[in-house]
Tab-separated table of C-alpha atoms in Angstrom:
chain	number	residue	atom	x	y	z
A	1	MET	CA	-14.203	57.448	27.190
A	2	ILE	CA	-12.858	56.026	24.330
A	3	THR	CA	-8.572	55.724	24.239
A	4	THR	CA	-6.959	57.375	21.906
A	5	GLU	CA	-5.764	53.838	20.475
A	6	GLU	CA	-9.418	52.871	19.881
A	7	ARG	CA	-10.411	55.835	17.795
A	8	VAL	CA	-7.062	55.706	15.793
A	9	LYS	CA	-8.020	53.954	12.670
A	10	GLU	CA	-4.822	55.116	10.248
A	11	GLU	CA	-1.906	56.829	10.621
A	12	VAL	CA	-2.042	60.479	9.909
A	13	ASN	CA	0.424	62.793	8.339
A	14	ILE	CA	-0.682	66.380	8.922
A	15	GLY	CA	1.770	68.085	10.747
A	16	ILE	CA	0.424	67.552	14.266
A	17	SER	CA	1.140	64.723	16.575
A	18	THR	CA	-0.670	61.435	17.610
A	19	VAL	CA	-0.529	62.230	20.810
A	20	ASN	CA	-2.096	65.944	20.015
A	21	ARG	CA	-4.359	64.946	17.160
A	22	GLY	CA	-6.097	62.141	20.007
A	23	ALA	CA	-6.255	64.998	21.931
A	24	ILE	CA	-7.996	67.799	19.975
A	25	ALA	CA	-10.478	64.483	19.007
A	26	ASN	CA	-11.447	63.541	22.476
A	27	GLU	CA	-12.020	66.898	23.038
A	28	LEU	CA	-13.783	67.702	20.006
A	29	SER	CA	-15.657	65.146	20.521
A	30	ARG	CA	-17.863	66.240	23.916
A	31	VAL	CA	-18.275	69.828	21.003
A	32	LEU	CA	-20.302	67.238	19.296
A	33	ALA	CA	-21.728	65.296	22.179
A	34	ASP	CA	-22.237	68.610	23.758
A	35	SER	CA	-23.578	69.799	20.281
A	36	TYR	CA	-25.867	67.069	18.983
A	37	VAL	CA	-28.179	67.289	23.061
A	38	LEU	CA	-28.626	70.837	22.425
A	39	TYR	CA	-29.729	70.023	18.623
A	40	LEU	CA	-31.971	67.832	20.033
A	41	LYS	CA	-33.362	69.955	22.616
A	42	THR	CA	-33.776	72.624	20.605
A	43	HIS	CA	-35.354	70.102	18.021
A	44	ASN	CA	-37.916	68.974	20.605
A	45	TYR	CA	-38.909	72.429	22.151
A	46	HIS	CA	-39.197	73.638	18.100
A	47	TRP	CA	-41.727	71.174	17.887
A	48	ASN	CA	-43.503	71.620	21.586
A	49	VAL	CA	-43.613	75.868	22.217
A	50	THR	CA	-47.327	76.664	23.343
A	51	GLY	CA	-47.963	80.417	23.821
A	52	LYS	CA	-48.299	83.974	23.114
A	53	PHE	CA	-45.347	83.742	21.477
A	54	PHE	CA	-45.429	80.397	20.110
A	55	HIS	CA	-44.356	81.534	15.868
A	56	SER	CA	-41.725	83.454	17.160
A	57	LEU	CA	-40.032	81.150	19.094
A	58	HIS	CA	-40.904	78.594	16.994
A	59	GLU	CA	-38.804	80.240	14.026
A	60	GLN	CA	-36.290	80.540	15.929
A	61	PHE	CA	-36.007	77.511	17.807
A	62	GLU	CA	-36.195	76.195	13.311
A	63	GLU	CA	-33.121	78.672	12.874
A	64	GLN	CA	-31.028	77.170	16.054
A	65	TYR	CA	-31.344	73.509	15.019
A	66	SER	CA	-30.881	73.748	11.565
A	67	GLU	CA	-27.258	75.597	12.192
A	68	LEU	CA	-26.510	72.600	14.750
A	69	ALA	CA	-27.544	70.101	12.459
A	70	GLU	CA	-24.814	71.854	9.997
A	71	ALA	CA	-22.576	72.513	12.851
A	72	VAL	CA	-22.886	68.541	14.075
A	73	ASP	CA	-21.681	67.532	10.503
A	74	VAL	CA	-18.806	69.398	10.339
A	75	ILE	CA	-17.217	68.940	13.414
A	76	ALA	CA	-17.813	64.756	13.485
A	77	GLU	CA	-15.607	65.609	9.896
A	78	ARG	CA	-12.886	67.520	11.805
A	79	ILE	CA	-12.644	63.973	13.971
A	80	ARG	CA	-12.793	61.885	10.975
A	81	ALA	CA	-9.828	64.611	9.130
A	82	LEU	CA	-7.993	64.328	12.321
A	83	GLY	CA	-7.984	60.852	12.377
A	84	PHE	CA	-10.078	59.676	14.682
A	85	ARG	CA	-13.615	57.527	14.408
A	86	ALA	CA	-16.716	60.589	15.414
A	87	PRO	CA	-18.725	59.546	18.261
A	88	GLY	CA	-22.780	59.039	16.717
A	89	THR	CA	-24.571	56.500	19.022
A	90	PHE	CA	-26.690	58.442	22.103
A	91	LYS	CA	-24.563	56.025	23.973
A	92	GLU	CA	-21.309	57.588	23.665
A	93	TYR	CA	-23.456	61.505	23.885
A	94	ARG	CA	-24.991	60.496	26.929
A	95	GLU	CA	-21.477	59.493	28.160
A	96	LEU	CA	-19.338	62.458	26.636
A	97	THR	CA	-21.810	64.929	27.240
A	98	SER	CA	-22.467	68.175	29.908
A	99	ILE	CA	-25.955	69.209	28.835
A	100	GLU	CA	-29.164	68.421	30.698
A	101	GLU	CA	-31.856	66.897	29.030
A	102	ASP	CA	-34.701	67.315	30.482
A	103	ALA	CA	-37.590	65.162	32.672
A	104	ASP	CA	-40.348	67.579	31.854
A	105	GLN	CA	-42.477	69.605	30.159
A	106	PRO	CA	-41.142	73.227	30.510
A	107	ASP	CA	-43.056	76.118	29.290
A	108	ALA	CA	-41.838	78.344	26.625
A	109	MET	CA	-39.852	81.512	28.428
A	110	GLU	CA	-37.925	77.808	30.068
A	111	MET	CA	-37.893	76.470	27.239
A	112	VAL	CA	-35.752	79.799	25.859
A	113	ARG	CA	-33.543	79.737	29.885
A	114	ARG	CA	-32.768	76.184	28.958
A	115	LEU	CA	-31.803	76.772	25.990
A	116	VAL	CA	-29.674	79.622	27.023
A	117	VAL	CA	-27.864	77.422	29.493
A	118	GLY	CA	-27.170	74.861	26.921
A	119	ASN	CA	-25.835	77.252	24.757
A	120	GLU	CA	-23.471	78.874	27.233
A	121	GLN	CA	-22.519	75.545	28.233
A	122	VAL	CA	-21.486	74.087	24.095
A	123	LEU	CA	-19.037	77.643	24.956
A	124	ARG	CA	-17.520	76.730	27.845
A	125	THR	CA	-17.132	72.846	26.189
A	126	ALA	CA	-15.258	75.036	22.668
A	127	ARG	CA	-13.377	76.444	25.166
A	128	GLU	CA	-12.221	73.333	27.421
A	129	ALA	CA	-11.141	72.414	23.023
A	130	LEU	CA	-9.443	74.953	21.988
A	131	LYS	CA	-6.096	74.692	24.649
A	132	PRO	CA	-5.361	70.849	22.738
A	133	ALA	CA	-6.058	72.736	19.273
A	134	GLN	CA	-3.509	75.633	20.231
A	135	LYS	CA	-1.097	73.247	21.904
A	136	GLY	CA	-1.258	70.922	18.802
A	137	GLU	CA	-1.204	74.171	16.370
A	138	ASP	CA	-3.948	72.688	14.316
A	139	GLU	CA	-5.702	75.826	13.145
A	140	ALA	CA	-8.475	73.959	11.169
A	141	THR	CA	-9.843	72.931	14.362
A	142	ILE	CA	-9.130	76.808	16.321
A	143	ASP	CA	-10.927	78.340	13.358
A	144	LEU	CA	-13.347	75.516	13.494
A	145	LEU	CA	-13.784	76.296	17.583
A	146	THR	CA	-14.232	79.994	16.731
A	147	GLN	CA	-16.807	80.098	14.812
A	148	ARG	CA	-18.531	77.965	17.096
A	149	LEU	CA	-17.528	80.509	19.704
A	150	ASN	CA	-18.665	83.021	17.766
A	151	THR	CA	-22.096	81.616	17.261
A	152	HIS	CA	-23.304	80.320	20.052
A	153	SER	CA	-22.223	83.634	21.830
A	154	LYS	CA	-24.863	85.635	19.816
A	155	THR	CA	-27.460	82.837	20.094
A	156	ALA	CA	-27.091	82.862	24.045
A	157	TRP	CA	-26.605	86.555	23.446
A	158	MET	CA	-30.221	86.811	21.028
A	159	LEU	CA	-32.340	83.968	23.604
A	160	ARG	CA	-31.569	85.478	26.981
A	161	SER	CA	-32.790	89.259	25.229
A	162	HIS	CA	-36.677	87.630	25.583
A	163	LEU	CA	-35.927	87.121	29.449
A	164	GLU	CA	-35.312	90.292	30.448
């Protein structure tokens, strides 16, 4: 993990201490990594889904990866607004993410199951990131994370509905 000192580019005076901003940026970096890896997985599934549910899943996966593409930008920009460098390489994402990459070619329903697991993991990561944001009284990050919690909860529910 990159240390707070390595990430600080400039002194930021937004009413949140450097220590708290660093803790928030570190947790947001994990949310960013999980979101980016989930984006990549969802986009892969969009391209490669087959079977009788092809059309509906192809469309659903496209909606989800498009939303994730916007989300990673918002998360990275929040890290920058806190005065820190946003991670942006596969190497950094591999080190920070808690989402497993695929080692095989799953069928459509396994894709759905894995996306449920991935969305639930982002939920857990975002919940952890709330702690330093609340401690630092960073309402902007709290709002961002609350939106991510709502989105991933709904996405996991919608995907899970395919499995019942």
